[in-house]
Amino acid sequence: SWSETVAPGAIVAVTVGELMRGEASIAAPIEDRRGATVGAMSISGPATRLCTTRKRARSELVGYVREAARSVSRELGAIPW
């Protein structure tokens, strides 16, 4: 079981095997107009599909999750990123 923040300021969390062996998740926060975190956007599935062979989150999936969370945040009035 391990977790990581993809990069400082990246605002994405990755976990592998935390709840179930072989499962992974990638998550990003959703913020409102005050900048408060009000939820999260995430994907989960087999680590073999979400992670590289080096057990790092696939960068394209990190980008999809991050952009989806930003889109919802913008709808809630968050400052555009």
PDB file of N, CA and C in Angstrom:
ATOM      1  N   SER A   1       0.840  -1.177   0.000  1.00  0.00           N
ATOM      2  CA  SER A   1       0.000   0.000   0.000  1.00  0.00           C
ATOM      3  C   SER A   1       0.887   1.243   0.000  1.00  0.00           C
ATOM      4  N   TRP A   2       0.602   2.198  -0.847  1.00  0.00           N
ATOM      5  CA  TRP A   2       1.346   3.454  -0.855  1.00  0.00           C
ATOM      6  C   TRP A   2       0.480   4.557  -1.419  1.00  0.00           C
ATOM      7  N   SER A   3       0.841   5.779  -1.109  1.00  0.00           N
ATOM      8  CA  SER A   3       0.156   6.940  -1.675  1.00  0.00           C
ATOM      9  C   SER A   3       1.191   8.006  -1.951  1.00  0.00           C
ATOM     10  N   GLU A   4       0.835   8.927  -2.819  1.00  0.00           N
ATOM     11  CA  GLU A   4       1.768   9.988  -3.181  1.00  0.00           C
ATOM     12  C   GLU A   4       1.004  11.214  -3.627  1.00  0.00           C
ATOM     13  N   THR A   5       1.642  12.357  -3.516  1.00  0.00           N
ATOM     14  CA  THR A   5       1.167  13.555  -4.178  1.00  0.00           C
ATOM     15  C   THR A   5       2.022  13.643  -5.420  1.00  0.00           C
ATOM     16  N   VAL A   6       1.397  13.769  -6.582  1.00  0.00           N
ATOM     17  CA  VAL A   6       2.124  13.678  -7.849  1.00  0.00           C
ATOM     18  C   VAL A   6       3.273  14.675  -7.928  1.00  0.00           C
ATOM     19  N   ALA A   7       3.053  15.914  -7.535  1.00  0.00           N
ATOM     20  CA  ALA A   7       4.104  16.933  -7.519  1.00  0.00           C
ATOM     21  C   ALA A   7       3.655  18.053  -6.593  1.00  0.00           C
ATOM     22  N   PRO A   8       4.586  18.766  -5.972  1.00  0.00           N
ATOM     23  CA  PRO A   8       4.188  19.882  -5.120  1.00  0.00           C
ATOM     24  C   PRO A   8       3.303  20.857  -5.893  1.00  0.00           C
ATOM     25  N   GLY A   9       2.166  21.189  -5.314  1.00  0.00           N
ATOM     26  CA  GLY A   9       1.249  22.111  -5.967  1.00  0.00           C
ATOM     27  C   GLY A   9       0.404  21.480  -7.060  1.00  0.00           C
ATOM     28  N   ALA A  10       0.579  20.203  -7.313  1.00  0.00           N
ATOM     29  CA  ALA A  10      -0.170  19.544  -8.383  1.00  0.00           C
ATOM     30  C   ALA A  10      -1.608  19.290  -7.983  1.00  0.00           C
ATOM     31  N   ILE A  11      -1.880  19.260  -6.688  1.00  0.00           N
ATOM     32  CA  ILE A  11      -3.221  19.059  -6.167  1.00  0.00           C
ATOM     33  C   ILE A  11      -3.843  17.769  -6.691  1.00  0.00           C
ATOM     34  N   VAL A  12      -3.091  16.710  -6.677  1.00  0.00           N
ATOM     35  CA  VAL A  12      -3.601  15.398  -7.075  1.00  0.00           C
ATOM     36  C   VAL A  12      -3.034  14.375  -6.104  1.00  0.00           C
ATOM     37  N   ALA A  13      -3.870  13.438  -5.670  1.00  0.00           N
ATOM     38  CA  ALA A  13      -3.413  12.361  -4.796  1.00  0.00           C
ATOM     39  C   ALA A  13      -3.577  11.034  -5.515  1.00  0.00           C
ATOM     40  N   VAL A  14      -2.644  10.135  -5.279  1.00  0.00           N
ATOM     41  CA  VAL A  14      -2.669   8.810  -5.893  1.00  0.00           C
ATOM     42  C   VAL A  14      -2.503   7.785  -4.778  1.00  0.00           C
ATOM     43  N   THR A  15      -3.349   6.764  -4.782  1.00  0.00           N
ATOM     44  CA  THR A  15      -3.181   5.667  -3.837  1.00  0.00           C
ATOM     45  C   THR A  15      -3.183   4.354  -4.605  1.00  0.00           C
ATOM     46  N   VAL A  16      -2.413   3.420  -4.125  1.00  0.00           N
ATOM     47  CA  VAL A  16      -2.370   2.084  -4.719  1.00  0.00           C
ATOM     48  C   VAL A  16      -2.419   1.069  -3.580  1.00  0.00           C
ATOM     49  N   GLY A  17      -3.392   0.171  -3.646  1.00  0.00           N
ATOM     50  CA  GLY A  17      -3.498  -0.890  -2.664  1.00  0.00           C
ATOM     51  C   GLY A  17      -3.906  -0.447  -1.279  1.00  0.00           C
ATOM     52  N   GLU A  18      -4.451   0.746  -1.136  1.00  0.00           N
ATOM     53  CA  GLU A  18      -4.805   1.237   0.194  1.00  0.00           C
ATOM     54  C   GLU A  18      -5.982   0.462   0.786  1.00  0.00           C
ATOM     55  N   LEU A  19      -7.034   0.262  -0.001  1.00  0.00           N
ATOM     56  CA  LEU A  19      -8.185  -0.489   0.491  1.00  0.00           C
ATOM     57  C   LEU A  19      -8.214  -1.923  -0.015  1.00  0.00           C
ATOM     58  N   MET A  20      -7.807  -2.103  -1.257  1.00  0.00           N
ATOM     59  CA  MET A  20      -7.800  -3.435  -1.854  1.00  0.00           C
ATOM     60  C   MET A  20      -6.503  -3.641  -2.621  1.00  0.00           C
ATOM     61  N   ARG A  21      -5.918  -4.784  -2.465  1.00  0.00           N
ATOM     62  CA  ARG A  21      -4.678  -5.091  -3.179  1.00  0.00           C
ATOM     63  C   ARG A  21      -4.921  -5.033  -4.683  1.00  0.00           C
ATOM     64  N   GLY A  22      -4.031  -4.359  -5.398  1.00  0.00           N
ATOM     65  CA  GLY A  22      -4.119  -4.279  -6.849  1.00  0.00           C
ATOM     66  C   GLY A  22      -5.018  -3.180  -7.374  1.00  0.00           C
ATOM     67  N   GLU A  23      -5.675  -2.434  -6.486  1.00  0.00           N
ATOM     68  CA  GLU A  23      -6.536  -1.331  -6.910  1.00  0.00           C
ATOM     69  C   GLU A  23      -5.803  -0.001  -6.717  1.00  0.00           C
ATOM     70  N   ALA A  24      -6.122   0.968  -7.570  1.00  0.00           N
ATOM     71  CA  ALA A  24      -5.494   2.289  -7.484  1.00  0.00           C
ATOM     72  C   ALA A  24      -6.551   3.365  -7.657  1.00  0.00           C
ATOM     73  N   SER A  25      -6.248   4.567  -7.197  1.00  0.00           N
ATOM     74  CA  SER A  25      -7.139   5.707  -7.425  1.00  0.00           C
ATOM     75  C   SER A  25      -6.312   6.974  -7.614  1.00  0.00           C
ATOM     76  N   ILE A  26      -6.891   7.898  -8.366  1.00  0.00           N
ATOM     77  CA  ILE A  26      -6.291   9.208  -8.620  1.00  0.00           C
ATOM     78  C   ILE A  26      -7.383  10.218  -8.294  1.00  0.00           C
ATOM     79  N   ALA A  27      -7.086  11.219  -7.464  1.00  0.00           N
ATOM     80  CA  ALA A  27      -8.116  12.178  -7.033  1.00  0.00           C
ATOM     81  C   ALA A  27      -7.585  13.606  -7.044  1.00  0.00           C
ATOM     82  N   ALA A  28      -8.510  14.551  -7.254  1.00  0.00           N
ATOM     83  CA  ALA A  28      -8.196  15.982  -7.217  1.00  0.00           C
ATOM     84  C   ALA A  28      -9.351  16.706  -6.519  1.00  0.00           C
ATOM     85  N   PRO A  29      -9.056  17.754  -5.760  1.00  0.00           N
ATOM     86  CA  PRO A  29     -10.107  18.453  -5.016  1.00  0.00           C
ATOM     87  C   PRO A  29     -10.974  19.346  -5.906  1.00  0.00           C
ATOM     88  N   ILE A  30     -12.204  19.544  -5.456  1.00  0.00           N
ATOM     89  CA  ILE A  30     -13.134  20.495  -6.075  1.00  0.00           C
ATOM     90  C   ILE A  30     -13.289  21.636  -5.081  1.00  0.00           C
ATOM     91  N   GLU A  31     -13.117  22.877  -5.559  1.00  0.00           N
ATOM     92  CA  GLU A  31     -13.190  24.042  -4.689  1.00  0.00           C
ATOM     93  C   GLU A  31     -14.353  24.949  -5.073  1.00  0.00           C
ATOM     94  N   ASP A  32     -14.847  25.710  -4.089  1.00  0.00           N
ATOM     95  CA  ASP A  32     -15.907  26.676  -4.364  1.00  0.00           C
ATOM     96  C   ASP A  32     -15.315  28.074  -4.532  1.00  0.00           C
ATOM     97  N   ARG A  33     -16.173  29.073  -4.620  1.00  0.00           N
ATOM     98  CA  ARG A  33     -15.708  30.450  -4.877  1.00  0.00           C
ATOM     99  C   ARG A  33     -14.860  31.017  -3.750  1.00  0.00           C
ATOM    100  N   ARG A  34     -14.964  30.434  -2.555  1.00  0.00           N
ATOM    101  CA  ARG A  34     -14.143  30.881  -1.424  1.00  0.00           C
ATOM    102  C   ARG A  34     -12.791  30.186  -1.384  1.00  0.00           C
ATOM    103  N   GLY A  35     -12.603  29.210  -2.275  1.00  0.00           N
ATOM    104  CA  GLY A  35     -11.362  28.442  -2.269  1.00  0.00           C
ATOM    105  C   GLY A  35     -11.406  27.276  -1.306  1.00  0.00           C
ATOM    106  N   ALA A  36     -12.577  27.028  -0.709  1.00  0.00           N
ATOM    107  CA  ALA A  36     -12.727  25.904   0.217  1.00  0.00           C
ATOM    108  C   ALA A  36     -12.924  24.614  -0.576  1.00  0.00           C
ATOM    109  N   THR A  37     -12.312  23.562  -0.119  1.00  0.00           N
ATOM    110  CA  THR A  37     -12.499  22.267  -0.761  1.00  0.00           C
ATOM    111  C   THR A  37     -13.870  21.745  -0.363  1.00  0.00           C
ATOM    112  N   VAL A  38     -14.711  21.471  -1.365  1.00  0.00           N
ATOM    113  CA  VAL A  38     -16.085  21.031  -1.115  1.00  0.00           C
ATOM    114  C   VAL A  38     -16.361  19.628  -1.640  1.00  0.00           C
ATOM    115  N   GLY A  39     -15.385  19.021  -2.255  1.00  0.00           N
ATOM    116  CA  GLY A  39     -15.558  17.674  -2.788  1.00  0.00           C
ATOM    117  C   GLY A  39     -14.293  17.228  -3.486  1.00  0.00           C
ATOM    118  N   ALA A  40     -14.419  16.138  -4.219  1.00  0.00           N
ATOM    119  CA  ALA A  40     -13.268  15.614  -4.961  1.00  0.00           C
ATOM    120  C   ALA A  40     -13.754  14.874  -6.195  1.00  0.00           C
ATOM    121  N   MET A  41     -12.918  14.842  -7.196  1.00  0.00           N
ATOM    122  CA  MET A  41     -13.150  14.075  -8.421  1.00  0.00           C
ATOM    123  C   MET A  41     -12.102  12.975  -8.406  1.00  0.00           C
ATOM    124  N   SER A  42     -12.539  11.747  -8.676  1.00  0.00           N
ATOM    125  CA  SER A  42     -11.551  10.663  -8.670  1.00  0.00           C
ATOM    126  C   SER A  42     -11.921   9.573  -9.664  1.00  0.00           C
ATOM    127  N   ILE A  43     -10.928   8.788  -9.989  1.00  0.00           N
ATOM    128  CA  ILE A  43     -11.135   7.571 -10.760  1.00  0.00           C
ATOM    129  C   ILE A  43     -10.441   6.454  -9.996  1.00  0.00           C
ATOM    130  N   SER A  44     -10.944   5.250 -10.153  1.00  0.00           N
ATOM    131  CA  SER A  44     -10.292   4.113  -9.520  1.00  0.00           C
ATOM    132  C   SER A  44     -10.428   2.890 -10.412  1.00  0.00           C
ATOM    133  N   GLY A  45      -9.541   1.956 -10.222  1.00  0.00           N
ATOM    134  CA  GLY A  45      -9.554   0.750 -11.021  1.00  0.00           C
ATOM    135  C   GLY A  45      -8.301  -0.059 -10.773  1.00  0.00           C
ATOM    136  N   PRO A  46      -8.068  -1.061 -11.597  1.00  0.00           N
ATOM    137  CA  PRO A  46      -6.880  -1.888 -11.419  1.00  0.00           C
ATOM    138  C   PRO A  46      -5.603  -1.053 -11.571  1.00  0.00           C
ATOM    139  N   ALA A  47      -4.671  -1.265 -10.661  1.00  0.00           N
ATOM    140  CA  ALA A  47      -3.406  -0.533 -10.725  1.00  0.00           C
ATOM    141  C   ALA A  47      -2.691  -0.776 -12.053  1.00  0.00           C
ATOM    142  N   THR A  48      -2.890  -1.928 -12.638  1.00  0.00           N
ATOM    143  CA  THR A  48      -2.236  -2.225 -13.915  1.00  0.00           C
ATOM    144  C   THR A  48      -2.730  -1.311 -15.034  1.00  0.00           C
ATOM    145  N   ARG A  49      -3.907  -0.727 -14.880  1.00  0.00           N
ATOM    146  CA  ARG A  49      -4.438   0.170 -15.900  1.00  0.00           C
ATOM    147  C   ARG A  49      -4.215   1.637 -15.554  1.00  0.00           C
ATOM    148  N   LEU A  50      -4.185   1.982 -14.267  1.00  0.00           N
ATOM    149  CA  LEU A  50      -4.045   3.371 -13.856  1.00  0.00           C
ATOM    150  C   LEU A  50      -2.599   3.798 -13.636  1.00  0.00           C
ATOM    151  N   CYS A  51      -1.706   2.834 -13.485  1.00  0.00           N
ATOM    152  CA  CYS A  51      -0.320   3.152 -13.169  1.00  0.00           C
ATOM    153  C   CYS A  51       0.626   2.600 -14.230  1.00  0.00           C
ATOM    154  N   THR A  52       1.800   3.198 -14.284  1.00  0.00           N
ATOM    155  CA  THR A  52       2.849   2.701 -15.166  1.00  0.00           C
ATOM    156  C   THR A  52       3.474   1.463 -14.531  1.00  0.00           C
ATOM    157  N   THR A  53       4.376   0.854 -15.228  1.00  0.00           N
ATOM    158  CA  THR A  53       5.063  -0.311 -14.666  1.00  0.00           C
ATOM    159  C   THR A  53       5.933   0.073 -13.477  1.00  0.00           C
ATOM    160  N   ARG A  54       6.222   1.352 -13.316  1.00  0.00           N
ATOM    161  CA  ARG A  54       7.002   1.839 -12.167  1.00  0.00           C
ATOM    162  C   ARG A  54       6.103   2.231 -10.997  1.00  0.00           C
ATOM    163  N   LYS A  55       4.825   1.891 -11.072  1.00  0.00           N
ATOM    164  CA  LYS A  55       3.836   2.201 -10.026  1.00  0.00           C
ATOM    165  C   LYS A  55       3.651   3.694  -9.821  1.00  0.00           C
ATOM    166  N   ARG A  56       3.710   4.436 -10.893  1.00  0.00           N
ATOM    167  CA  ARG A  56       3.389   5.860 -10.880  1.00  0.00           C
ATOM    168  C   ARG A  56       2.104   6.049 -11.662  1.00  0.00           C
ATOM    169  N   ALA A  57       1.300   7.021 -11.256  1.00  0.00           N
ATOM    170  CA  ALA A  57       0.054   7.280 -11.970  1.00  0.00           C
ATOM    171  C   ALA A  57       0.350   7.687 -13.406  1.00  0.00           C
ATOM    172  N   ARG A  58      -0.436   7.183 -14.339  1.00  0.00           N
ATOM    173  CA  ARG A  58      -0.272   7.560 -15.753  1.00  0.00           C
ATOM    174  C   ARG A  58      -0.586   9.050 -15.888  1.00  0.00           C
ATOM    175  N   SER A  59       0.347   9.789 -16.469  1.00  0.00           N
ATOM    176  CA  SER A  59       0.226  11.247 -16.530  1.00  0.00           C
ATOM    177  C   SER A  59      -1.031  11.701 -17.269  1.00  0.00           C
ATOM    178  N   GLU A  60      -1.440  10.973 -18.309  1.00  0.00           N
ATOM    179  CA  GLU A  60      -2.647  11.393 -19.027  1.00  0.00           C
ATOM    180  C   GLU A  60      -3.884  11.258 -18.148  1.00  0.00           C
ATOM    181  N   LEU A  61      -3.924  10.255 -17.277  1.00  0.00           N
ATOM    182  CA  LEU A  61      -5.072  10.095 -16.380  1.00  0.00           C
ATOM    183  C   LEU A  61      -5.070  11.162 -15.296  1.00  0.00           C
ATOM    184  N   VAL A  62      -3.887  11.505 -14.800  1.00  0.00           N
ATOM    185  CA  VAL A  62      -3.775  12.594 -13.825  1.00  0.00           C
ATOM    186  C   VAL A  62      -4.333  13.874 -14.441  1.00  0.00           C
ATOM    187  N   GLY A  63      -3.981  14.151 -15.689  1.00  0.00           N
ATOM    188  CA  GLY A  63      -4.470  15.353 -16.373  1.00  0.00           C
ATOM    189  C   GLY A  63      -5.982  15.348 -16.527  1.00  0.00           C
ATOM    190  N   TYR A  64      -6.563  14.202 -16.863  1.00  0.00           N
ATOM    191  CA  TYR A  64      -8.023  14.114 -17.013  1.00  0.00           C
ATOM    192  C   TYR A  64      -8.735  14.391 -15.689  1.00  0.00           C
ATOM    193  N   VAL A  65      -8.235  13.794 -14.617  1.00  0.00           N
ATOM    194  CA  VAL A  65      -8.859  13.988 -13.302  1.00  0.00           C
ATOM    195  C   VAL A  65      -8.717  15.435 -12.861  1.00  0.00           C
ATOM    196  N   ARG A  66      -7.528  15.991 -13.018  1.00  0.00           N
ATOM    197  CA  ARG A  66      -7.285  17.372 -12.614  1.00  0.00           C
ATOM    198  C   ARG A  66      -8.197  18.334 -13.391  1.00  0.00           C
ATOM    199  N   GLU A  67      -8.304  18.138 -14.707  1.00  0.00           N
ATOM    200  CA  GLU A  67      -9.133  19.035 -15.517  1.00  0.00           C
ATOM    201  C   GLU A  67     -10.613  18.891 -15.184  1.00  0.00           C
ATOM    202  N   ALA A  68     -11.065  17.682 -14.911  1.00  0.00           N
ATOM    203  CA  ALA A  68     -12.468  17.480 -14.528  1.00  0.00           C
ATOM    204  C   ALA A  68     -12.775  18.203 -13.217  1.00  0.00           C
ATOM    205  N   ALA A  69     -11.882  18.108 -12.242  1.00  0.00           N
ATOM    206  CA  ALA A  69     -12.079  18.800 -10.963  1.00  0.00           C
ATOM    207  C   ALA A  69     -12.048  20.313 -11.158  1.00  0.00           C
ATOM    208  N   ARG A  70     -11.153  20.792 -11.998  1.00  0.00           N
ATOM    209  CA  ARG A  70     -11.091  22.240 -12.276  1.00  0.00           C
ATOM    210  C   ARG A  70     -12.371  22.728 -12.947  1.00  0.00           C
ATOM    211  N   SER A  71     -12.903  21.935 -13.847  1.00  0.00           N
ATOM    212  CA  SER A  71     -14.127  22.313 -14.548  1.00  0.00           C
ATOM    213  C   SER A  71     -15.293  22.471 -13.574  1.00  0.00           C
ATOM    214  N   VAL A  72     -15.442  21.513 -12.671  1.00  0.00           N
ATOM    215  CA  VAL A  72     -16.510  21.611 -11.672  1.00  0.00           C
ATOM    216  C   VAL A  72     -16.248  22.798 -10.753  1.00  0.00           C
ATOM    217  N   SER A  73     -15.002  23.004 -10.360  1.00  0.00           N
ATOM    218  CA  SER A  73     -14.653  24.139  -9.503  1.00  0.00           C
ATOM    219  C   SER A  73     -15.015  25.463 -10.165  1.00  0.00           C
ATOM    220  N   ARG A  74     -14.733  25.576 -11.462  1.00  0.00           N
ATOM    221  CA  ARG A  74     -15.089  26.813 -12.176  1.00  0.00           C
ATOM    222  C   ARG A  74     -16.595  27.028 -12.158  1.00  0.00           C
ATOM    223  N   GLU A  75     -17.365  25.957 -12.315  1.00  0.00           N
ATOM    224  CA  GLU A  75     -18.831  26.062 -12.274  1.00  0.00           C
ATOM    225  C   GLU A  75     -19.316  26.525 -10.900  1.00  0.00           C
ATOM    226  N   LEU A  76     -18.542  26.219  -9.872  1.00  0.00           N
ATOM    227  CA  LEU A  76     -18.899  26.630  -8.508  1.00  0.00           C
ATOM    228  C   LEU A  76     -18.350  28.015  -8.188  1.00  0.00           C
ATOM    229  N   GLY A  77     -17.718  28.657  -9.151  1.00  0.00           N
ATOM    230  CA  GLY A  77     -17.232  30.017  -8.966  1.00  0.00           C
ATOM    231  C   GLY A  77     -15.801  30.146  -8.517  1.00  0.00           C
ATOM    232  N   ALA A  78     -15.053  29.051  -8.529  1.00  0.00           N
ATOM    233  CA  ALA A  78     -13.639  29.120  -8.127  1.00  0.00           C
ATOM    234  C   ALA A  78     -12.880  30.003  -9.101  1.00  0.00           C
ATOM    235  N   ILE A  79     -11.824  30.610  -8.609  1.00  0.00           N
ATOM    236  CA  ILE A  79     -10.971  31.448  -9.453  1.00  0.00           C
ATOM    237  C   ILE A  79     -10.389  30.560 -10.551  1.00  0.00           C
ATOM    238  N   PRO A  80     -10.475  30.988 -11.802  1.00  0.00           N
ATOM    239  CA  PRO A  80      -9.913  30.163 -12.906  1.00  0.00           C
ATOM    240  C   PRO A  80      -8.449  29.837 -12.686  1.00  0.00           C
ATOM    241  N   TRP A  81      -8.077  28.604 -12.954  1.00  0.00           N
ATOM    242  CA  TRP A  81      -6.675  28.161 -12.817  1.00  0.00           C
ATOM    243  C   TRP A  81      -5.993  28.249 -14.115  1.00  0.00           C
TER     244      TRP A  81
END
